[in-house]
PDB file of C-alpha atoms and ligand atoms in Angstrom:
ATOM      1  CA  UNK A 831       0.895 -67.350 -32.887  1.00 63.00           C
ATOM      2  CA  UNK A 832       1.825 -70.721 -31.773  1.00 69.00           C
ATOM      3  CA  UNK A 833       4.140 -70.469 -28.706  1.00 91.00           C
ATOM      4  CA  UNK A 834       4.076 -68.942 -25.503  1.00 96.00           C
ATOM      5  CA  UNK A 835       4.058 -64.753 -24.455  1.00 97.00           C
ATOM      6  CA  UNK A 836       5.245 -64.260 -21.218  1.00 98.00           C
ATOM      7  CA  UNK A 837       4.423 -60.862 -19.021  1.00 98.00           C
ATOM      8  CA  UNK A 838       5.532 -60.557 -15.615  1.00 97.00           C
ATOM      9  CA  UNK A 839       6.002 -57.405 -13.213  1.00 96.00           C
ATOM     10  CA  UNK A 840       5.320 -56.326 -10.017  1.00 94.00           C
ATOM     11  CA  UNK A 841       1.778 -55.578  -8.598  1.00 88.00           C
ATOM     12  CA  UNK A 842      -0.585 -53.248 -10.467  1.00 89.00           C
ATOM     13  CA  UNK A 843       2.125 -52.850 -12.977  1.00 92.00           C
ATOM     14  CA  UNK A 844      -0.377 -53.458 -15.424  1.00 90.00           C
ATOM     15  CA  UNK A 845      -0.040 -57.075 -16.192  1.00 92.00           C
ATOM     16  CA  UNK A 846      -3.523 -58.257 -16.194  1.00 90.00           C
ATOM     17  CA  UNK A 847      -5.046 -55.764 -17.969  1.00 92.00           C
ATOM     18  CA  UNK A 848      -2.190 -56.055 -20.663  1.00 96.00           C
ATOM     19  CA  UNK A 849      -1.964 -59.755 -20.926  1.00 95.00           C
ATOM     20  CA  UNK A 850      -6.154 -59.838 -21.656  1.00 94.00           C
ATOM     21  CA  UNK A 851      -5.924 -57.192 -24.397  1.00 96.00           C
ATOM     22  CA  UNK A 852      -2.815 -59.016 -26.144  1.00 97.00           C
ATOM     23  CA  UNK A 853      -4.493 -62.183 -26.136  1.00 95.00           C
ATOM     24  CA  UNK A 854      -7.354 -60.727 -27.063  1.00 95.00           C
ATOM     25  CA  UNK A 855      -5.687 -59.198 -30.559  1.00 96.00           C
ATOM     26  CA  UNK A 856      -3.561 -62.859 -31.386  1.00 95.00           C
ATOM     27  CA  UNK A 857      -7.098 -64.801 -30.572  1.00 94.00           C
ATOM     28  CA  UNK A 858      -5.443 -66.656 -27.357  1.00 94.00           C
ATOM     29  CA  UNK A 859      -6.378 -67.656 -23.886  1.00 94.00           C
ATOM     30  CA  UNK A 860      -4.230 -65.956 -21.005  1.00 93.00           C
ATOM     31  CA  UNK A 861      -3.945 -67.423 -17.829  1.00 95.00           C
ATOM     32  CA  UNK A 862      -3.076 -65.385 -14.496  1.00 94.00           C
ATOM     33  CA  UNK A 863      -0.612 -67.163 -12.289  1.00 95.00           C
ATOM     34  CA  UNK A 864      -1.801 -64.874  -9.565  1.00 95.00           C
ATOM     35  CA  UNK A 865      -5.462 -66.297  -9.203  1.00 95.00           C
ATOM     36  CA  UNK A 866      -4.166 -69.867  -8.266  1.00 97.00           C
ATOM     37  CA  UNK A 867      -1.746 -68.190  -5.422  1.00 97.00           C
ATOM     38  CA  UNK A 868      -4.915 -65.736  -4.540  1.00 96.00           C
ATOM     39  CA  UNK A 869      -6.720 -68.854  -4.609  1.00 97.00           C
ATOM     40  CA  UNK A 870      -4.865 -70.548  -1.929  1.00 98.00           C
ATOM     41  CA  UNK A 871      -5.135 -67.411  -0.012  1.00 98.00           C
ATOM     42  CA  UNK A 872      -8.755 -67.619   0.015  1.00 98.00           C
ATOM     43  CA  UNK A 873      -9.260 -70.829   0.998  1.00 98.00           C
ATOM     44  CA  UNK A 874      -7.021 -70.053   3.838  1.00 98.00           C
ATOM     45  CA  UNK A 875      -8.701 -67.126   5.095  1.00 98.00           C
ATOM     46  CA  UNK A 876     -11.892 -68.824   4.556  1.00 97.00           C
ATOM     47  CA  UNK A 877     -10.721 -71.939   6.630  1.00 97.00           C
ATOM     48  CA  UNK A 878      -8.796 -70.359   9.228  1.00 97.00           C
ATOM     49  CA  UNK A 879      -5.617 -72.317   8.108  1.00 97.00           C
ATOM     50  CA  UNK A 880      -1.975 -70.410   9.280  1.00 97.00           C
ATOM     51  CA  UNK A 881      -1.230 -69.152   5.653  1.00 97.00           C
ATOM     52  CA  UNK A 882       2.447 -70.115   6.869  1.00 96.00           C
ATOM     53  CA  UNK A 883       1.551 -74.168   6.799  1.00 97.00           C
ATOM     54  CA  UNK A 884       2.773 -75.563   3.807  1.00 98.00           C
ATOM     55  CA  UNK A 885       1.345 -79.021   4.136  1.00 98.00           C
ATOM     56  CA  UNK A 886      -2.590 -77.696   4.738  1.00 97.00           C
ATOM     57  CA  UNK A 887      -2.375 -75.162   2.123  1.00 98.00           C
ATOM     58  CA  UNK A 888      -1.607 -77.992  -0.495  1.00 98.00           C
ATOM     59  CA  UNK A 889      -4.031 -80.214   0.766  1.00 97.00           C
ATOM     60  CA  UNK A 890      -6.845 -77.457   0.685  1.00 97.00           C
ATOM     61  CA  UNK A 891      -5.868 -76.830  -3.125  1.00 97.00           C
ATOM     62  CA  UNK A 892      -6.388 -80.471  -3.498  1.00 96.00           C
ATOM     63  CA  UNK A 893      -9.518 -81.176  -1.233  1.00 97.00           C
ATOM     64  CA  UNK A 894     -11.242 -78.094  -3.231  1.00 97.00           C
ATOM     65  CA  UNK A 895      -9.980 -79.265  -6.549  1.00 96.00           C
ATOM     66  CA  UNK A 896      -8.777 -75.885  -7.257  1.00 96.00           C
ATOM     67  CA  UNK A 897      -8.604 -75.528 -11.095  1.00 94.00           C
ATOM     68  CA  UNK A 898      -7.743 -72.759 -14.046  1.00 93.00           C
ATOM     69  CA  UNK A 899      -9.921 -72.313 -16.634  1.00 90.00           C
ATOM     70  CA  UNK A 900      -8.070 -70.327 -19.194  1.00 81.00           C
ATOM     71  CA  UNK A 901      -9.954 -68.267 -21.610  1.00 80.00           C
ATOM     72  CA  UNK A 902     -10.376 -64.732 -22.853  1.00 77.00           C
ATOM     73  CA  UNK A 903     -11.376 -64.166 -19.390  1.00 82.00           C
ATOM     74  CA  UNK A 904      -9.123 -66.138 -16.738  1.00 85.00           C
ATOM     75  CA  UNK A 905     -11.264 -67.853 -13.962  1.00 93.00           C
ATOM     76  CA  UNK A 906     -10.477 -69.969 -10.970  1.00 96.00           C
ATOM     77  CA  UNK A 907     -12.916 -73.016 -10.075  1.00 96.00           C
ATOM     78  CA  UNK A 908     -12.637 -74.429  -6.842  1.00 97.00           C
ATOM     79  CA  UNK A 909     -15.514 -77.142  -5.828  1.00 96.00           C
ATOM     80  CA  UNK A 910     -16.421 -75.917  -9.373  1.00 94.00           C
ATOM     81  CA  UNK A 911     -17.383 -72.865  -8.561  1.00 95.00           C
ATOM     82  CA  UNK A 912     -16.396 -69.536  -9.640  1.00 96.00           C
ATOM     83  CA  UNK A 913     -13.814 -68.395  -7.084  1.00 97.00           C
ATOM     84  CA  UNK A 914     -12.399 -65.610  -8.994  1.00 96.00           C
ATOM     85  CA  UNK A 915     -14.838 -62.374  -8.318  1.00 95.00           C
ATOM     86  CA  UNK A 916     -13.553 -63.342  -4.560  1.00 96.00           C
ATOM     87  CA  UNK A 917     -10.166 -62.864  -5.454  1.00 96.00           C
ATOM     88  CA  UNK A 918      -9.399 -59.315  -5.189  1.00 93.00           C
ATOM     89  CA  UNK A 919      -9.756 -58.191  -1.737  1.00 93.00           C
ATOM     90  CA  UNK A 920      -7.305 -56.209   0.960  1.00 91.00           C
ATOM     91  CA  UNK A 921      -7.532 -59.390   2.865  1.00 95.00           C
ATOM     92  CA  UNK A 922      -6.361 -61.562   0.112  1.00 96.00           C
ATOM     93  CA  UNK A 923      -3.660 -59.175  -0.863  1.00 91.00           C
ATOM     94  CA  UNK A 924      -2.145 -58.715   2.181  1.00 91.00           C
ATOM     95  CA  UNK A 925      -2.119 -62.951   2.883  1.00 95.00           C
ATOM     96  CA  UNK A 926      -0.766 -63.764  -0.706  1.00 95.00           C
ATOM     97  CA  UNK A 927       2.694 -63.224  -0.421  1.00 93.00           C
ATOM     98  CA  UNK A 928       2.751 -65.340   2.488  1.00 95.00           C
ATOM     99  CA  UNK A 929       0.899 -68.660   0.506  1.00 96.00           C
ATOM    100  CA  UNK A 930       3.162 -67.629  -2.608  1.00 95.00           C
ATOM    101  CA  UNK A 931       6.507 -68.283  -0.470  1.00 95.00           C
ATOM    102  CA  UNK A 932       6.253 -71.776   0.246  1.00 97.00           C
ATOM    103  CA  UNK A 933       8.386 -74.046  -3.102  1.00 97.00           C
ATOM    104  CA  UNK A 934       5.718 -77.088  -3.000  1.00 98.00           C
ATOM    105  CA  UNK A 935       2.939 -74.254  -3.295  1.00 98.00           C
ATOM    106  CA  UNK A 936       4.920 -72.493  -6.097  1.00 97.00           C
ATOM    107  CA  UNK A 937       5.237 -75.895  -7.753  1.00 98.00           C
ATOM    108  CA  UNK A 938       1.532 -77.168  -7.448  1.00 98.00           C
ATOM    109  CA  UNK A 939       0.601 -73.772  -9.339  1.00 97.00           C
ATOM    110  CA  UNK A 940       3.750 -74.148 -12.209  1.00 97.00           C
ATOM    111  CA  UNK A 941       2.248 -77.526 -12.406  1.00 96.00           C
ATOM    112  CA  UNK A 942      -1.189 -76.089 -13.048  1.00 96.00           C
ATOM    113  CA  UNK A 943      -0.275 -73.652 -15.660  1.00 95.00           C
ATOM    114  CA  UNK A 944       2.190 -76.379 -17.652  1.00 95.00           C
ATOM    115  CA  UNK A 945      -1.006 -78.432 -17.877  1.00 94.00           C
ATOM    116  CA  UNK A 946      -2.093 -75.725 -20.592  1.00 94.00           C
ATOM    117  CA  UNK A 947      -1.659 -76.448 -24.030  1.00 93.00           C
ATOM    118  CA  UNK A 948       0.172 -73.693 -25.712  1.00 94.00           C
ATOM    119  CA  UNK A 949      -0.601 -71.185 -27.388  1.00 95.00           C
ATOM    120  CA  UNK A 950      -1.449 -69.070 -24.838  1.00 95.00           C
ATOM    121  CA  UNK A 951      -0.173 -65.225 -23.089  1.00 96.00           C
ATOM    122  CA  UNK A 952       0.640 -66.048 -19.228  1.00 96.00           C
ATOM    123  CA  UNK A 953       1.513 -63.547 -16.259  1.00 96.00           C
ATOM    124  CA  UNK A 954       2.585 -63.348 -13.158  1.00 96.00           C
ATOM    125  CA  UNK A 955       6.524 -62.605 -11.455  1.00 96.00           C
ATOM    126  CA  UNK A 956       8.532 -65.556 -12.801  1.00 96.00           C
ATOM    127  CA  UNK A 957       6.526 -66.561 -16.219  1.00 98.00           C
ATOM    128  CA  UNK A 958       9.378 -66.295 -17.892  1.00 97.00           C
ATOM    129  CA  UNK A 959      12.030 -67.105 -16.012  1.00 97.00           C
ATOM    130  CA  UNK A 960      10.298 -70.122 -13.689  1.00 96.00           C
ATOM    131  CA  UNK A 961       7.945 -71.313 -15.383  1.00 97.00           C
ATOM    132  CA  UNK A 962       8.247 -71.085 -19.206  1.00 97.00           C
ATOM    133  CA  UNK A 963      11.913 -70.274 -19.712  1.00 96.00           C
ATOM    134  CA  UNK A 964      11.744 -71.619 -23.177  1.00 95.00           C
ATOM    135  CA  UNK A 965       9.004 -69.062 -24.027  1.00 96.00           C
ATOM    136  CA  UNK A 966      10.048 -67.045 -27.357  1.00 95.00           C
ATOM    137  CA  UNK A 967       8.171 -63.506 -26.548  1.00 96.00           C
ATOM    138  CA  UNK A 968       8.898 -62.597 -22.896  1.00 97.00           C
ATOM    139  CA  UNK A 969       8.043 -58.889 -21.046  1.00 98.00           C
ATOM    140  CA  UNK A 970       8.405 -57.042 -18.311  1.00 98.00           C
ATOM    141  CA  UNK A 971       6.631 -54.560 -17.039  1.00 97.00           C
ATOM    142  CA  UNK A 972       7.519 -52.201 -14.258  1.00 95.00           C
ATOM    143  CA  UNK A 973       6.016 -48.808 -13.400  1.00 95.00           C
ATOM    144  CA  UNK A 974       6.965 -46.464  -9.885  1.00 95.00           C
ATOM    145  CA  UNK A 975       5.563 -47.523  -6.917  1.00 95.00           C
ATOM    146  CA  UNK A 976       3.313 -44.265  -7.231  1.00 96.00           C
ATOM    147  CA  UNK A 977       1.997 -44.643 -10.662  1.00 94.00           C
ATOM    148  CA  UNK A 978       0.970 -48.478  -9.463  1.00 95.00           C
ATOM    149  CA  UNK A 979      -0.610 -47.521  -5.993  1.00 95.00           C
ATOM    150  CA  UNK A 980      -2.571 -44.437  -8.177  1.00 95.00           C
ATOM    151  CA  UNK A 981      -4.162 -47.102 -10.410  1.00 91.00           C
ATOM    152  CA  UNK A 982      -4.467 -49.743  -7.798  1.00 91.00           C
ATOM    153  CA  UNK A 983      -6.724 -47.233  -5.405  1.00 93.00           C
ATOM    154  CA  UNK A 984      -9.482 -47.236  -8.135  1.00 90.00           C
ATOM    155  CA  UNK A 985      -9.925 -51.340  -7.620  1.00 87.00           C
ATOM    156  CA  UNK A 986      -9.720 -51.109  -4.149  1.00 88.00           C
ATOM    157  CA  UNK A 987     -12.084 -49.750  -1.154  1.00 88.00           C
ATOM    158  CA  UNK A 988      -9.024 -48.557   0.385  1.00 90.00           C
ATOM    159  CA  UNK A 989      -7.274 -44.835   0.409  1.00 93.00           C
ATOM    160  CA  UNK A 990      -4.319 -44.111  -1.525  1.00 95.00           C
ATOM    161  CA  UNK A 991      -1.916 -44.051   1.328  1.00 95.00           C
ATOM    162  CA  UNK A 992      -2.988 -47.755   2.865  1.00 94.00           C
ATOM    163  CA  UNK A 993      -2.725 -48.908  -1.213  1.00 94.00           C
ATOM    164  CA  UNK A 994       0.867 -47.769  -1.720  1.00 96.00           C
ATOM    165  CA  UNK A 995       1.941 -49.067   1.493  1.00 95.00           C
ATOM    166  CA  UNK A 996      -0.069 -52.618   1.257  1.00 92.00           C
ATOM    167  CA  UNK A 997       2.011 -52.653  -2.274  1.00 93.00           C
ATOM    168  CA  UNK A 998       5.702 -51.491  -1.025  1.00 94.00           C
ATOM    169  CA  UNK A 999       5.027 -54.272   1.463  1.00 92.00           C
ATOM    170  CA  UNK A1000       4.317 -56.723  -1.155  1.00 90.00           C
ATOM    171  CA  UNK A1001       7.152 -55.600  -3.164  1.00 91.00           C
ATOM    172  CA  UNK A1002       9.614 -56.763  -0.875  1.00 91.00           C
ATOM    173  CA  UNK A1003       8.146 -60.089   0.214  1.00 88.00           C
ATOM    174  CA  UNK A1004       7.734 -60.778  -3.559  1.00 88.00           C
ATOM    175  CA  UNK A1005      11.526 -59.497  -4.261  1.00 88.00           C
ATOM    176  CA  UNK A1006      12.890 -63.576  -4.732  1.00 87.00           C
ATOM    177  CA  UNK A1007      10.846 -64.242  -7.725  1.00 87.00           C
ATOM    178  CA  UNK A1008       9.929 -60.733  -9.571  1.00 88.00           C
ATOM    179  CA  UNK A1009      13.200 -60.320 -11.671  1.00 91.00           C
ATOM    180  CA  UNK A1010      13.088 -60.080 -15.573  1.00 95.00           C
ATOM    181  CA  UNK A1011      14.071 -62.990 -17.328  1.00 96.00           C
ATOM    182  CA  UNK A1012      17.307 -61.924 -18.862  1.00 96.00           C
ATOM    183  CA  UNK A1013      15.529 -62.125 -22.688  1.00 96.00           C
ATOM    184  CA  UNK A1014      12.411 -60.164 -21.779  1.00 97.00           C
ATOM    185  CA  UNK A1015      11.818 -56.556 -22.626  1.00 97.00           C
ATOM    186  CA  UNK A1016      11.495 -54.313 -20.291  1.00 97.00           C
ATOM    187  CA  UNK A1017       8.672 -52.050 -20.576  1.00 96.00           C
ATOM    188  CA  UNK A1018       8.238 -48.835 -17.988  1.00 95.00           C
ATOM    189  CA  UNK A1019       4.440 -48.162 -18.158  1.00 94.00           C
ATOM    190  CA  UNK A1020       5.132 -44.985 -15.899  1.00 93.00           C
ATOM    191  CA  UNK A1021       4.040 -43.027 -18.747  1.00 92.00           C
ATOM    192  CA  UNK A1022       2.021 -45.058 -20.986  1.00 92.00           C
ATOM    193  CA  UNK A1023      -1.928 -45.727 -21.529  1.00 91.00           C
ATOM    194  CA  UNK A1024      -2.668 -49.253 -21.248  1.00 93.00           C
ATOM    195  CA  UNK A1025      -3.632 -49.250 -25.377  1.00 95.00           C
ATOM    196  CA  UNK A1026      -0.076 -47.898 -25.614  1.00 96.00           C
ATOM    197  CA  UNK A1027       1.776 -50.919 -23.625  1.00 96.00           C
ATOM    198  CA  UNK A1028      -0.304 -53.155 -25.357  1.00 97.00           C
ATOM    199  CA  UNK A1029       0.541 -51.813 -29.271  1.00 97.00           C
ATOM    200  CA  UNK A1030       3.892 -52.066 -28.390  1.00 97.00           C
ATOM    201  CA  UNK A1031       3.551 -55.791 -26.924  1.00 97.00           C
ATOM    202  CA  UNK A1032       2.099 -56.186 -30.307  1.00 97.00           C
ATOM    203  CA  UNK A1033       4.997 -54.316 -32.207  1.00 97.00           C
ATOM    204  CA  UNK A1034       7.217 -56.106 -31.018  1.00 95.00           C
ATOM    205  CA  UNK A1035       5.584 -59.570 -31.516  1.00 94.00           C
ATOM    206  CA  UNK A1036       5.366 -58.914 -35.220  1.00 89.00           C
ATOM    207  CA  UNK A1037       9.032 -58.040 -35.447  1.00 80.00           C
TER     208      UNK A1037
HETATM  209  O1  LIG B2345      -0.237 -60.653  -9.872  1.00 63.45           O
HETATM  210  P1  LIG B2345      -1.074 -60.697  -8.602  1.00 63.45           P
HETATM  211  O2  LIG B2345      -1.031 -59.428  -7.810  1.00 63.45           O
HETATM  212  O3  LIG B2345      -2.448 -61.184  -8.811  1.00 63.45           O
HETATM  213  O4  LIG B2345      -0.327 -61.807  -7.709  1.00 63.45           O
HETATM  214  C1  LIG B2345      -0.756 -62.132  -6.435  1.00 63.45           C
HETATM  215  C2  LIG B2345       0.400 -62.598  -5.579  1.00 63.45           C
HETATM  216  O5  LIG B2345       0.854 -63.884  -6.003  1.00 63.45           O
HETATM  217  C3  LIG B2345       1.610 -61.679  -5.571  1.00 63.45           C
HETATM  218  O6  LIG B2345       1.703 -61.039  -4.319  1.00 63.45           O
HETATM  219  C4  LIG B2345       2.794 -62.561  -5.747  1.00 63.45           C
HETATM  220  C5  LIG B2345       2.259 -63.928  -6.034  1.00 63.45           C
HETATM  221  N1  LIG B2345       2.678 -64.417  -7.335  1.00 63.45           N
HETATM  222  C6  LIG B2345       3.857 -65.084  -7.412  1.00 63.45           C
HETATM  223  O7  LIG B2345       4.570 -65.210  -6.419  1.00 63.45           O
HETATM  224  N2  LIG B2345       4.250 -65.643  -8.593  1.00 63.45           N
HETATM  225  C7  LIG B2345       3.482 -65.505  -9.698  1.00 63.45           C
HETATM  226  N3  LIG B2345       3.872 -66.058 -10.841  1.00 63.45           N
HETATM  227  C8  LIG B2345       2.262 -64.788  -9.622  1.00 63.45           C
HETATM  228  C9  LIG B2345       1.893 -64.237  -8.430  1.00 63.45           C
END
């Protein structure tokens, strides 16, 4: 495998978990566009800095040196240290959106991830229609709000009711840039194990 896979959806669609195990089979790092956005949320939080500033968010990614390290497992760096096991908190996911909004954020990150050399399986919302349009392999994967606030409640200390409606709120602030690239299949994963999405990822790929 040589070029780029692409697999966006909406939150707790499945994406991470998916985009490790396919890289995992073709023997490629993934990267998750998500970590440099949750990053920026972070460092926010951390520095009490108005997620709605556009100018100090960039300049905290830069005074941090906030990095990617792509590999089998995705991390963030930011000082050089592991930021990532920080990254997956109600307060982060409910800031996020906010951070993700601003175009000269959403550029710094889509010039993080084109500093990768290919071959590589990214995700995120607009992988393959932002980012990588040229990308020859490009999914989507969507799953009902239900099914995704059901798995999400088993990675978060929060109940199942605050989880779905944490994610219906993210769903709409998200709306502008989670969209399927007009070549990407479209995979519901109401229904399916994650070893099924991922065997069919791979199906596919080898057509
Ligand atoms: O995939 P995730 O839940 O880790 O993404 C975190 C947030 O970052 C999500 O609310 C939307 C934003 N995001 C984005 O706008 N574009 C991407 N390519 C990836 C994530």
């Amino acid at each position: 495998m040589r070029g780029i896979v692409t697999i966006d959806g909406p939150s707790a669609s499945g994406k991470t978990s998916v985009a490790r195990r396919v890289a995992e089979a073709l023997g490629v790092p993934y990267l998750s566009s998500g970590l440099l956005y949750r990053a920026a949320a972070r460092l926010a939080l951390e520095a009490g800095v108005d997620p709605g500033e556009e100018g100090a968010l960039l300049a905290l990614l830069e005074a941090h040196r906030v990095r990617l390290l792509p590999g089998q497992e995705n991390r963030v760096l930011a000082d050089g240290q592991d930021l990532t096991p920080l990254l997956h908190t109600p307060e982060v996911d409910r800031t996020v959106s906010q951070v993700a909004r601003h175009p000269r954020v959403r550029a710094w990150v889509n010039a993080r991830l084109k500093e990768v050399p290919p071959p590589f399986v990214a995700e995120g919302r607009d992988m393959g229609t932002a980012v990588f349009p040229e990308a020859p392999h490009k999914f989507y994967l969507t799953a009902s709000p239900e099914v995704r606030a059901r798995r999400r409640t088993r990675e978060r200390p929060q109940d199942y009711e605050e989880v779905l409606r944490d994610l219906l709120r993210r769903d709409e602030l998200d709306r502008a840039q989670s969209f399927p690239a007009p070549d990407a299949l479209v995979l519901d994963t109401s229904e399916m194990g994650l070893e099924a999405v991922v065997q069919a990822i791979l199906a596919h790929l080898k057509d």
